[in-house]
Amino acid sequence: MKEFWASVKKEFLHIFRDRRTILIVMIMPVIQIILFGFAVSTEVNNARVAVCGDMSDPQIRRAVERMDENRYIEITEMISVPGEIDGLFRRNEADAAVCFSRDFGSRIPDGRASVRIIGDGSDPNTARMITSYISGVLQDAAADMEISISGERQASMTPVVQLMYNPAMKSSYNFVPGVMGLILMLICSMMTAVSIVREKETGTLELLLVSPVRPLWVILSKLIPYLLLSAFNFTTILLLAHYVMEVPVNGSLALLSLAAALFVIASLAIGLLVSVISSSQRTAMLICGMGLTMPTMIFSGIIFPCESMPLVLQWFSDIIPAKWFIILVKKIMIQGDGFGPVMKEMGILAGMAALLLAASIKSFRTRLQ
Amino acid sequence: MKAIEISGISKNYGQVAALREISLDVDSGEIFGLIGPDGAGKTTLFRIMTTLMLADAGSGKICGMDIVSDYSRIRKIIGYMPGRFSLYQDLSVRENLEYFATLFGTTVEKNYGTIREIYSQIEPFRDRKAGKLSGGMKQKLALCCALVHKPSVLFLDEPTTGVDAVSRSEFWKMLERIRKSGVTVFVSTPYMDEASLCDRLAMIRGGEIIGTGTPEQIISAYPYRLLSVEGDRIYPLLKRLRETEGVISCFSFGASLHLAYDPEKTEASGILAAIRESGLGDCKVREISPGIEDCFMQLARK
């Protein structure tokens, strides 16, 4: 047992004496959360809108005021002809434009009044979001106009969209679980793999193997420090997510921690497997970067929703532990599910962790290749 | 009981045969040297003997324990110092030593007597990182780490490669003292001049043992006579001598040439005459007794 703790202590010394490791382990999670939180935001904030129309028309004025009141939209330009829109977009002075038709107010009663929303298609994601936002605001305005003109609300169907668990449609609800998965995966797999391969490279693994210490202890003494580090990271991310990004923790914290523990074990085991097959630190990094980080990014839903992928890719995503962990985090943290509803995902993750750990311990050699 | 007994060890890396039917035994309490050039298979043999690698064929015993089935027991009683400096560069001298002591289930204090003589030389730098030590000090630290658990057999893979001449002779004095304390030392080296410092040695080349015995035995088994030739135009001289009747071999040896000839076919005077005939006469020739390197060159020719 003394050998074991000496090895754990030694591993911690390695971590704390290497500035690069400290940077990856301690600083990266914070930076990633903040980056994703503020820079990679998919929400519309302060969309600059240009308006084209006769401002002396009271109906138009009312609609414009309505848009201006909205805190996500900012009316920045008044233009007289639609031809100016192109120039505004090119000079990047507006994100969208709204054009009211001629005689807008007088045409409302006979239903021939029209309004065009023009978005900047060179950035389709943002354009789609801004235009649908504007059209939502205008729809509200139109309903009010009807009432003010005919005095009563005409029977018409207006769909009302509401997002349960995330009424404000905050993107942080999506990326916090994703980043959590990404970081735990990175710390556990990459750092473990690199630390074992480093000993291979420097030749110290030879000395460890020649010693009477059982290989299992050697492995575990490598895993424990990274397990503790990821616990630290998990806490940091949760605190940041909760207090800075204002993501709620609706479910049980214990259940969330259990899911994280299973995921961490699976990731550590993957790291061990990577270390067995790679002979240099660079290879280990490459395998972890390409083979683990990329799929985690892609299948975590940070960038693309899993459901819209081709079927084959969906099957592939099923074998990635991060996918199940991210589902679990979303369910527990945001939906507030208890143990019952997440049993399936928990079971899959536990099975993966057990399988990977068994495989990695078995593949760790007591000799050099 | 023999400290090391191996027989018929072979190892291939793909198509390349690294070791071919190596058989050796080493008595306990001796310094046994494995002499051979780079790429001869020395490190592979070390790894097989220290249970780090499996041989493709053959068997071996360390202190009576089988190198395959008893590997975990062997690991308790051997000390191994790999050819490359393999300690933790970011840990201090003291931390390295303590860690390896703990790995072998002991403490520095308990076995201080074993390493005192060597450790006392690096103790002033105990808090310095191992990576910041000089070559000689690194070597001493590595030796301390390999000795800290009082092994019965100490394996040293090219311990003096890349170390200056003074440190090398100091190192061999240390080995002599280690041997006196009852440890069997198995050491490899590419330097022929270190061979005479071993009790017994084996010469290895291309994965094969080409000669074994005490340094005296090996030298007395040298079948030819040897001349040292020194001259100004060494290269034409070498070419001419190799063509001379009765000359077995001729190699440049530092500033001079070592020439082996068969005393039954020619004599030193005959060779001298041949040199003069070709106009390269202004050279010093004297009869010398062979060294280990001459023996190695002769055995390697077969």
XYZ file of C-alpha atoms in Angstrom:
671
model
C 0.000 0.000 0.000
C 2.883 2.345 0.782
C 4.189 1.847 -2.752
C 0.803 2.860 -4.055
C 0.561 6.120 -2.141
C 4.142 6.991 -2.982
C 3.205 6.609 -6.651
C 0.109 8.762 -6.252
C 2.194 11.447 -4.559
C 4.788 11.237 -7.317
C 2.088 11.653 -9.955
C 0.780 14.771 -8.217
C 4.304 16.179 -8.135
C 4.528 15.656 -11.896
C 1.244 17.474 -12.396
C 2.034 20.433 -10.167
C 5.564 20.875 -11.503
C 4.545 21.049 -15.136
C 3.129 24.420 -16.070
C 1.493 23.060 -19.211
C -0.384 20.409 -17.278
C -1.581 22.956 -14.738
C -2.763 25.151 -17.570
C -4.741 22.352 -19.181
C -6.141 21.018 -15.958
C -6.951 24.152 -14.018
C -7.359 27.012 -16.451
C -8.782 25.392 -19.577
C -12.146 24.385 -18.080
C -12.772 27.930 -16.865
C -11.766 29.455 -20.189
C -13.867 27.002 -22.168
C -16.959 27.613 -20.103
C -16.536 31.371 -20.391
C -15.745 31.169 -24.110
C -18.746 29.051 -24.875
C -20.848 31.163 -22.567
C -20.145 34.525 -24.103
C -18.453 34.110 -27.436
C -20.203 31.094 -28.888
C -23.592 32.335 -27.861
C -26.316 31.432 -30.330
C -28.776 33.953 -28.894
C -29.738 37.150 -30.663
C -28.566 40.187 -28.794
C -28.937 43.736 -30.028
C -29.841 42.899 -33.587
C -29.450 46.099 -35.618
C -32.520 46.601 -37.774
C -33.059 49.171 -40.520
C -36.586 50.291 -41.311
C -37.899 51.378 -44.699
C -41.302 52.947 -44.820
C -43.368 56.117 -44.466
C -42.831 57.169 -40.869
C -45.752 59.560 -40.996
C -48.046 56.545 -41.176
C -49.284 55.968 -37.612
C -49.596 52.189 -38.126
C -46.008 51.910 -39.270
C -44.846 54.100 -36.425
C -46.643 51.888 -33.978
C -45.077 48.739 -35.392
C -41.596 50.301 -35.331
C -42.036 51.489 -31.765
C -43.080 48.029 -30.857
C -39.881 46.581 -32.299
C -37.741 49.247 -30.685
C -39.197 48.470 -27.290
C -37.976 44.914 -27.593
C -34.672 44.504 -25.793
C -33.158 42.220 -28.412
C -33.869 44.523 -31.336
C -32.429 47.928 -31.934
C -33.661 50.199 -34.709
C -30.572 51.839 -36.076
C -31.456 53.265 -39.467
C -34.382 54.847 -41.229
C -34.123 54.556 -44.976
C -36.416 55.790 -47.694
C -35.902 53.211 -50.471
C -35.285 49.463 -50.224
C -32.284 49.863 -52.548
C -30.245 51.220 -49.655
C -30.431 47.927 -47.779
C -27.695 46.330 -49.824
C -25.305 49.120 -48.917
C -26.158 48.855 -45.225
C -25.434 45.127 -45.218
C -22.189 45.603 -47.096
C -20.959 48.256 -44.698
C -22.110 46.025 -41.858
C -24.347 48.710 -40.424
C -27.420 46.517 -40.042
C -28.218 42.849 -39.467
C -31.717 42.929 -40.943
C -34.164 45.306 -42.559
C -37.935 45.682 -42.405
C -39.771 47.181 -45.397
C -43.341 48.335 -45.093
C -45.366 48.544 -48.295
C -46.699 51.815 -49.686
C -49.965 53.025 -48.138
C -49.455 50.484 -45.358
C -51.946 52.004 -42.921
C -54.750 52.491 -45.421
C -54.424 48.970 -46.783
C -54.659 47.223 -43.421
C -58.492 47.138 -43.365
C -58.726 45.273 -46.643
C -55.837 42.962 -45.717
C -53.503 44.049 -48.509
C -50.888 45.653 -46.289
C -47.617 43.803 -46.519
C -44.296 43.938 -44.794
C -41.036 42.375 -45.888
C -38.288 41.201 -43.555
C -34.859 41.081 -45.173
C -32.046 39.242 -43.494
C -28.329 39.159 -44.254
C -28.011 35.701 -45.806
C -24.231 35.677 -45.729
C -24.568 34.567 -42.127
C -27.519 32.177 -42.428
C -27.667 31.049 -38.799
C -27.882 34.530 -37.377
C -30.134 35.738 -40.211
C -32.630 32.945 -39.587
C -32.726 33.691 -35.931
C -33.097 37.454 -36.291
C -35.762 37.292 -39.010
C -37.878 34.825 -37.104
C -37.532 37.003 -34.048
C -38.668 40.095 -35.942
C -41.555 38.267 -37.521
C -42.657 37.161 -34.069
C -42.664 40.745 -32.862
C -44.520 41.912 -35.981
C -47.130 39.193 -35.590
C -47.910 40.470 -32.137
C -48.139 43.990 -33.525
C -50.462 42.829 -36.316
C -52.823 41.202 -33.852
C -53.022 44.450 -31.913
C -53.669 46.452 -35.081
C -56.570 44.225 -35.989
C -58.107 44.831 -32.642
C -57.619 48.575 -32.889
C -59.133 48.711 -36.366
C -62.045 46.356 -36.226
C -62.534 46.645 -32.484
C -62.546 42.922 -32.022
C -60.200 40.053 -32.473
C -60.892 38.094 -35.610
C -60.865 34.384 -35.358
C -57.491 33.298 -36.456
C -54.984 30.707 -35.301
C -51.761 31.984 -33.811
C -49.330 29.305 -32.651
C -47.590 30.148 -29.403
C -44.194 28.571 -28.939
C -42.951 27.895 -25.472
C -39.753 26.068 -24.540
C -40.205 24.099 -21.384
C -37.194 23.900 -19.013
C -35.590 26.729 -20.934
C -38.144 29.485 -21.526
C -35.530 32.091 -22.410
C -33.981 29.705 -24.966
C -30.565 30.149 -23.449
C -27.829 28.365 -25.323
C -25.933 27.810 -22.097
C -28.436 25.048 -21.312
C -27.032 23.223 -24.296
C -23.334 23.861 -24.043
C -22.817 23.429 -20.312
C -23.489 19.689 -20.473
C -21.457 19.521 -23.663
C -18.468 21.356 -22.264
C -18.671 19.301 -19.103
C -18.455 16.131 -21.164
C -15.670 17.546 -23.279
C -13.515 18.652 -20.381
C -13.903 15.549 -18.274
C -13.104 13.469 -21.318
C -10.051 15.563 -22.153
C -8.619 15.662 -18.634
C -9.184 12.001 -17.959
C -8.295 10.424 -21.289
C -5.630 12.704 -22.652
C -3.811 13.437 -19.423
C -3.771 9.789 -18.358
C -2.624 8.583 -21.754
C 0.066 11.243 -21.998
C 1.338 10.615 -18.488
C 1.736 6.884 -19.092
C 3.257 7.324 -22.536
C 5.666 9.886 -21.118
C 7.044 7.222 -18.801
C 7.345 4.930 -21.783
C 9.285 7.589 -23.667
C 11.649 8.484 -20.850
C 12.210 4.830 -20.003
C 10.961 5.108 -16.433
C 8.213 2.630 -17.206
C 10.958 0.032 -17.595
C 12.044 0.732 -14.047
C 8.482 0.600 -12.759
C 7.951 -2.753 -14.447
C 11.192 -4.180 -13.094
C 10.123 -3.241 -9.577
C 8.069 -5.741 -7.589
C 5.038 -3.442 -7.575
C 2.050 -5.129 -9.176
C 1.078 -3.599 -12.516
C -2.465 -3.065 -11.266
C -1.161 -0.696 -8.584
C 0.932 1.118 -11.144
C -2.200 1.684 -13.231
C -4.373 2.731 -10.328
C -1.756 5.124 -9.010
C -1.843 6.789 -12.426
C -5.631 7.002 -12.479
C -6.307 8.300 -8.969
C -4.737 11.768 -9.396
C -6.698 12.396 -12.576
C -9.872 11.139 -10.929
C -9.392 13.734 -8.193
C -8.579 16.445 -10.712
C -11.707 15.738 -12.686
C -13.755 15.907 -9.476
C -12.259 19.350 -8.976
C -13.080 20.299 -12.560
C -16.593 18.970 -12.298
C -17.159 21.207 -9.284
C -15.653 24.246 -11.001
C -17.795 23.792 -14.074
C -20.941 23.302 -12.025
C -20.259 26.415 -9.957
C -19.477 28.499 -13.034
C -22.500 27.181 -14.873
C -24.777 27.863 -11.966
C -23.550 31.243 -10.789
C -22.190 32.782 -13.969
C -24.302 31.210 -16.714
C -27.338 30.837 -14.483
C -28.026 27.280 -15.516
C -30.241 25.655 -12.902
C -29.491 22.358 -11.218
C -32.998 21.001 -11.074
C -32.245 17.371 -10.302
C -30.334 15.676 -7.557
C -26.678 16.643 -7.266
C -25.813 13.158 -6.038
C -27.299 11.566 -9.146
C -25.398 14.021 -11.331
C -22.183 13.200 -9.529
C -22.821 9.492 -9.999
C -23.216 10.007 -13.738
C -20.007 12.045 -13.775
C -18.140 9.361 -11.828
C -19.204 6.668 -14.303
C -18.197 8.845 -17.223
C -14.847 9.678 -15.646
C -14.095 5.984 -15.104
C -14.939 5.235 -18.724
C -12.704 8.116 -19.876
C -9.786 7.056 -17.677
C -10.059 3.572 -19.120
C -10.007 4.993 -22.650
C -6.900 6.977 -21.715
C -5.250 3.787 -20.541
C -6.158 2.018 -23.772
C -4.729 4.898 -25.802
C -1.506 4.716 -23.809
C -1.179 1.038 -24.610
C -1.379 1.576 -28.363
C 0.641 4.774 -28.666
C 4.399 4.943 -28.375
C 4.908 8.688 -28.190
C 3.205 11.525 -26.382
C 2.416 13.119 -29.705
C 0.581 10.047 -30.946
C -1.366 9.883 -27.704
C -2.355 13.539 -28.045
C -3.367 13.047 -31.653
C -5.473 10.000 -30.926
C -7.176 11.774 -28.044
C -7.675 14.968 -30.017
C -8.969 13.414 -33.214
C -10.489 10.257 -31.834
C -12.100 11.576 -28.697
C -12.458 15.337 -28.630
C -13.857 15.668 -32.151
C -16.572 13.050 -31.760
C -17.445 14.491 -28.388
C -17.813 17.946 -29.924
C -19.865 16.650 -32.813
C -22.097 14.262 -30.965
C -22.606 16.310 -27.860
C -25.085 18.595 -29.524
C -22.948 21.686 -28.933
C -22.740 22.248 -32.661
C -25.091 19.835 -34.428
C -28.181 18.164 -33.055
C -27.695 14.387 -33.046
C -31.232 13.742 -34.265
C -30.676 15.364 -37.638
C -27.640 13.239 -38.496
C -27.678 10.379 -40.995
C -28.691 7.116 -39.405
C -25.211 5.600 -39.642
C -23.702 8.500 -37.758
C -26.412 8.208 -35.158
C -25.477 4.566 -34.602
C -21.863 5.622 -34.337
C -22.745 8.259 -31.790
C -24.280 5.525 -29.643
C -20.892 3.998 -28.884
C -19.461 7.274 -27.620
C -19.696 7.463 -23.846
C -19.781 11.261 -23.942
C -23.119 11.202 -25.752
C -24.782 9.275 -22.939
C -23.168 11.415 -20.288
C -24.401 14.579 -21.979
C -27.918 13.176 -22.224
C -27.747 12.325 -18.532
C -26.555 15.796 -17.574
C -29.324 17.414 -19.607
C -31.951 15.174 -18.081
C -30.775 15.455 -14.502
C -29.560 19.028 -14.421
C -32.114 20.749 -16.609
C -35.183 18.542 -16.692
C -34.700 17.558 -13.069
C -35.283 13.860 -13.661
C -34.950 11.357 -10.835
C -33.307 7.965 -11.032
C -36.218 6.205 -12.741
C -36.241 8.097 -16.051
C -32.481 8.038 -16.462
C -32.010 4.379 -15.598
C -31.447 3.364 -19.217
C -28.702 5.917 -19.910
C -27.122 5.294 -16.529
C -27.074 1.566 -17.244
C -25.465 2.047 -20.655
C -22.797 4.346 -19.220
C -22.086 1.964 -16.324
C -21.772 -0.937 -18.747
C -19.389 1.022 -20.944
C -17.284 2.058 -17.948
C -17.031 -1.526 -16.670
C -16.192 -2.923 -20.104
C -13.574 -0.293 -20.891
C -11.934 -0.587 -17.492
C -11.722 -4.369 -17.755
C -10.327 -4.146 -21.278
C -7.754 -1.517 -20.374
C -6.472 -3.310 -17.285
C -6.234 -6.512 -19.231
C -4.355 -4.891 -22.083
C -1.812 -3.214 -19.800
C 1.317 -5.290 -20.218
C 3.557 -6.467 -17.427
C 6.402 -6.412 -19.929
C 7.611 -4.191 -22.721
C 6.279 -4.919 -26.156
C 24.117 -21.662 -7.470
C 24.785 -19.596 -10.561
C 23.557 -16.027 -10.392
C 22.561 -16.039 -14.047
C 22.070 -19.020 -16.295
C 20.633 -18.607 -19.753
C 20.644 -21.034 -22.602
C 19.591 -20.845 -26.219
C 17.980 -17.401 -25.974
C 16.808 -16.106 -29.362
C 14.809 -13.014 -30.177
C 13.617 -11.628 -33.488
C 12.206 -8.221 -34.291
C 10.180 -9.041 -37.353
C 12.662 -10.385 -39.887
C 15.697 -9.146 -38.000
C 17.329 -11.570 -35.602
C 18.435 -9.538 -32.567
C 19.737 -12.483 -30.567
C 20.720 -15.952 -31.775
C 20.957 -18.821 -29.308
C 22.685 -16.953 -26.545
C 23.930 -19.076 -23.663
C 25.757 -17.662 -20.665
C 26.334 -18.337 -17.031
C 27.481 -15.932 -14.425
C 28.782 -17.014 -11.038
C 27.456 -15.251 -8.068
C 29.651 -12.467 -6.783
C 31.494 -11.709 -9.997
C 31.577 -8.789 -12.370
C 30.548 -10.152 -15.725
C 31.009 -7.933 -18.722
C 29.082 -8.054 -21.952
C 31.245 -6.399 -24.568
C 30.039 -5.497 -28.000
C 29.416 -2.652 -30.390
C 26.149 -0.725 -30.672
C 23.391 -2.801 -32.195
C 24.895 -6.102 -31.095
C 21.808 -6.997 -29.073
C 23.057 -6.079 -25.612
C 19.980 -4.129 -24.528
C 17.634 -6.824 -25.812
C 19.503 -9.421 -23.784
C 19.249 -7.193 -20.712
C 15.522 -6.795 -21.163
C 15.048 -10.534 -21.471
C 17.118 -11.217 -18.376
C 15.358 -8.537 -16.342
C 11.955 -10.088 -17.276
C 10.960 -7.027 -19.299
C 10.713 -8.930 -22.539
C 9.976 -12.486 -23.574
C 12.468 -14.409 -25.649
C 11.242 -16.233 -28.761
C 13.205 -19.314 -27.769
C 15.411 -20.480 -24.954
C 15.224 -20.356 -21.202
C 16.926 -18.606 -18.356
C 17.258 -18.481 -14.615
C 18.253 -15.683 -12.290
C 19.351 -17.025 -8.899
C 17.564 -20.258 -9.730
C 14.279 -18.570 -10.675
C 12.839 -18.893 -14.144
C 12.802 -15.626 -16.097
C 9.320 -16.303 -17.484
C 7.283 -18.037 -14.798
C 8.967 -16.533 -11.726
C 9.182 -13.014 -13.084
C 7.531 -11.372 -10.110
C 9.971 -12.989 -7.664
C 12.935 -12.050 -9.827
C 11.820 -8.421 -9.880
C 12.270 -8.293 -6.098
C 15.919 -9.294 -6.119
C 17.386 -7.531 -9.122
C 18.509 -3.984 -9.661
C 18.410 -2.568 -13.179
C 19.962 0.549 -14.602
C 18.852 1.041 -18.220
C 21.197 2.457 -20.809
C 19.370 5.736 -21.088
C 19.079 7.916 -17.992
C 15.642 6.836 -16.824
C 14.745 8.681 -13.690
C 12.139 11.346 -13.145
C 13.754 14.554 -14.365
C 11.239 16.755 -12.598
C 11.763 15.115 -9.216
C 14.691 16.002 -6.987
C 17.577 13.657 -6.209
C 16.097 12.833 -2.836
C 12.573 12.339 -4.210
C 13.794 9.950 -6.887
C 15.761 7.908 -4.420
C 12.953 7.764 -1.893
C 10.415 6.814 -4.527
C 12.460 3.905 -5.820
C 13.217 2.765 -2.272
C 9.483 2.725 -1.533
C 8.715 0.870 -4.760
C 10.980 -1.922 -3.617
C 9.406 -1.957 -0.177
C 12.256 -0.379 1.719
C 13.470 3.043 2.837
C 16.592 5.054 2.151
C 17.438 5.033 5.873
C 17.236 1.257 6.148
C 19.650 0.639 3.300
C 21.743 3.741 3.670
C 24.813 1.580 4.236
C 24.515 0.033 0.777
C 24.503 3.300 -1.085
C 26.347 5.591 1.333
C 29.602 5.672 -0.541
C 27.995 6.704 -3.828
C 25.162 8.742 -2.402
C 27.466 10.848 -0.247
C 28.898 12.285 -3.469
C 25.557 13.560 -4.705
C 23.984 14.312 -1.332
C 25.025 18.000 -1.476
C 22.644 18.267 -4.452
C 19.797 16.350 -2.868
C 17.232 19.060 -3.582
C 18.276 19.619 -7.163
C 16.023 18.273 -9.910
C 17.424 15.128 -11.488
C 17.148 16.715 -14.930
C 19.542 19.486 -13.863
C 22.367 17.158 -12.780
C 25.567 16.687 -14.756
C 26.095 13.423 -16.649
C 28.330 11.888 -14.008
C 25.954 12.786 -11.197
C 22.961 11.435 -13.081
C 24.808 8.167 -13.453
C 25.550 8.047 -9.730
C 21.945 8.783 -8.873
C 20.737 6.069 -11.230
C 23.148 3.630 -9.632
C 21.900 4.588 -6.166
C 18.306 4.015 -7.280
C 19.214 0.601 -8.671
C 21.071 -0.335 -5.483
C 18.796 1.117 -2.847
C 16.998 -2.182 -2.220
C 20.161 -4.313 -1.881
C 19.651 -6.431 -4.995
C 21.385 -9.794 -5.381
C 22.068 -9.209 -9.046
C 22.718 -5.779 -10.505
C 22.161 -5.259 -14.232
C 23.902 -2.226 -15.698
C 23.250 -1.539 -19.357
C 26.070 0.613 -20.750
C 26.516 2.610 -17.561
C 29.622 4.417 -18.804
C 28.402 5.479 -22.230
C 28.628 9.242 -22.529
C 30.609 9.663 -19.329
C 34.065 11.272 -19.210
C 37.196 9.174 -18.717
C 37.747 10.172 -15.086
C 34.174 9.385 -14.109
C 34.434 6.087 -15.945
C 37.405 4.865 -13.980
C 35.732 6.114 -10.788
C 32.648 4.182 -11.752
C 34.553 0.952 -12.176
C 36.068 1.413 -8.740
C 32.539 1.711 -7.382
C 31.551 -1.499 -9.155
C 34.482 -3.265 -7.568
C 33.264 -2.189 -4.120
C 29.706 -3.213 -4.929
C 30.969 -6.632 -5.924
C 32.864 -6.932 -2.639
C 29.597 -6.458 -0.763
C 28.360 -9.662 -2.419
C 26.330 -8.322 -5.337
C 26.694 -10.014 -8.715
C 27.230 -7.360 -11.362
C 26.252 -7.913 -14.988
C 27.479 -4.943 -16.983
C 27.547 -4.164 -20.678
C 29.847 -1.736 -22.421
C 30.942 -0.818 -25.914
C 34.400 0.180 -24.589
C 36.930 -2.590 -25.034
C 39.349 -1.027 -22.547
C 36.854 -1.677 -19.768
C 36.835 -5.380 -20.500
C 39.976 -6.117 -18.501
C 38.221 -4.758 -15.411
C 35.668 -7.582 -15.507
C 36.177 -10.936 -13.827
C 34.777 -12.664 -16.846
C 33.303 -11.425 -20.055
C 31.378 -12.395 -23.109
C 31.843 -10.746 -26.466
C 28.698 -10.216 -28.478
C 28.338 -9.225 -32.089
C 25.345 -9.374 -34.406
C 23.285 -11.141 -31.754
C 25.803 -13.914 -31.236
C 28.334 -14.615 -28.504
C 31.673 -14.813 -30.264
C 33.859 -15.467 -27.265
C 33.664 -15.875 -23.530
C 36.044 -16.350 -20.580
C 38.279 -14.344 -18.295
C 40.174 -11.518 -19.990
C 43.385 -13.558 -19.642
C 41.805 -16.643 -21.216
C 40.545 -14.644 -24.128
C 43.895 -12.986 -24.716
C 45.877 -16.237 -24.412
C 43.578 -17.877 -26.925
C 44.644 -15.338 -29.546
C 46.095 -17.547 -32.315
C 48.294 -15.112 -34.237
C 51.098 -12.711 -33.581
C 50.621 -9.004 -33.596
C 52.657 -6.084 -34.895
C 52.110 -2.415 -34.289
C 52.990 -0.328 -37.324
C 53.300 3.439 -37.194
C 53.952 5.488 -40.275
C 53.236 8.797 -41.980
C 51.076 7.600 -44.836
C 48.761 5.390 -42.901
C 46.186 4.674 -45.592
C 48.439 3.420 -48.411
C 50.308 1.498 -45.735
C 47.117 -0.198 -44.611
C 46.218 -1.083 -48.181
C 49.665 -2.479 -48.912
C 49.803 -4.494 -45.682
C 46.452 -6.130 -46.302
C 47.783 -7.456 -49.592
C 50.945 -8.850 -48.027
C 51.339 -12.613 -47.939
C 50.697 -14.160 -44.496
C 48.889 -11.138 -43.052
C 45.613 -12.208 -41.453
C 44.208 -8.769 -40.780
C 45.210 -5.179 -40.418
C 43.206 -2.477 -38.703
C 43.890 1.099 -37.802
C 44.094 1.438 -34.077
C 44.247 5.045 -33.045
C 47.376 6.487 -34.679
C 48.902 3.120 -35.448
C 47.997 -0.036 -37.306
C 47.557 -3.398 -35.654
C 48.621 -6.181 -37.934
C 47.971 -9.837 -37.216
C 50.061 -12.393 -39.049
C 50.275 -16.124 -39.117
C 53.718 -17.112 -37.712
C 53.640 -20.307 -39.715
C 53.488 -18.497 -43.038
C 55.600 -15.412 -42.547
C 57.699 -13.486 -40.056
C 57.913 -9.903 -38.913
C 61.035 -9.423 -41.002
C 59.210 -10.635 -44.099
C 56.463 -8.091 -43.599
C 59.005 -5.360 -42.978
C 60.716 -6.277 -46.227
C 57.423 -6.052 -48.070
C 56.844 -2.538 -46.727
C 60.280 -1.360 -47.739
C 59.846 -2.811 -51.197
C 56.810 -0.637 -51.818
C 58.600 2.529 -50.773
C 56.727 3.025 -47.508
C 59.734 2.089 -45.430
C 59.930 5.055 -43.042
C 57.778 3.471 -40.320
C 58.169 2.034 -36.852
C 57.281 -1.614 -36.406
C 57.277 -3.480 -33.127
C 55.872 -6.718 -31.795
C 53.046 -6.274 -29.252
C 50.871 -8.559 -27.160
C 47.173 -8.552 -28.094
C 44.514 -6.662 -26.152
C 40.839 -7.462 -25.809
C 40.014 -5.337 -28.820
C 42.430 -7.306 -30.997
C 40.765 -10.492 -29.792
C 37.361 -9.027 -30.540
C 38.393 -8.030 -34.047
C 39.814 -11.470 -34.668
C 36.745 -13.274 -33.322
C 34.402 -10.962 -35.168
C 36.037 -11.849 -38.485
C 34.807 -15.415 -38.383
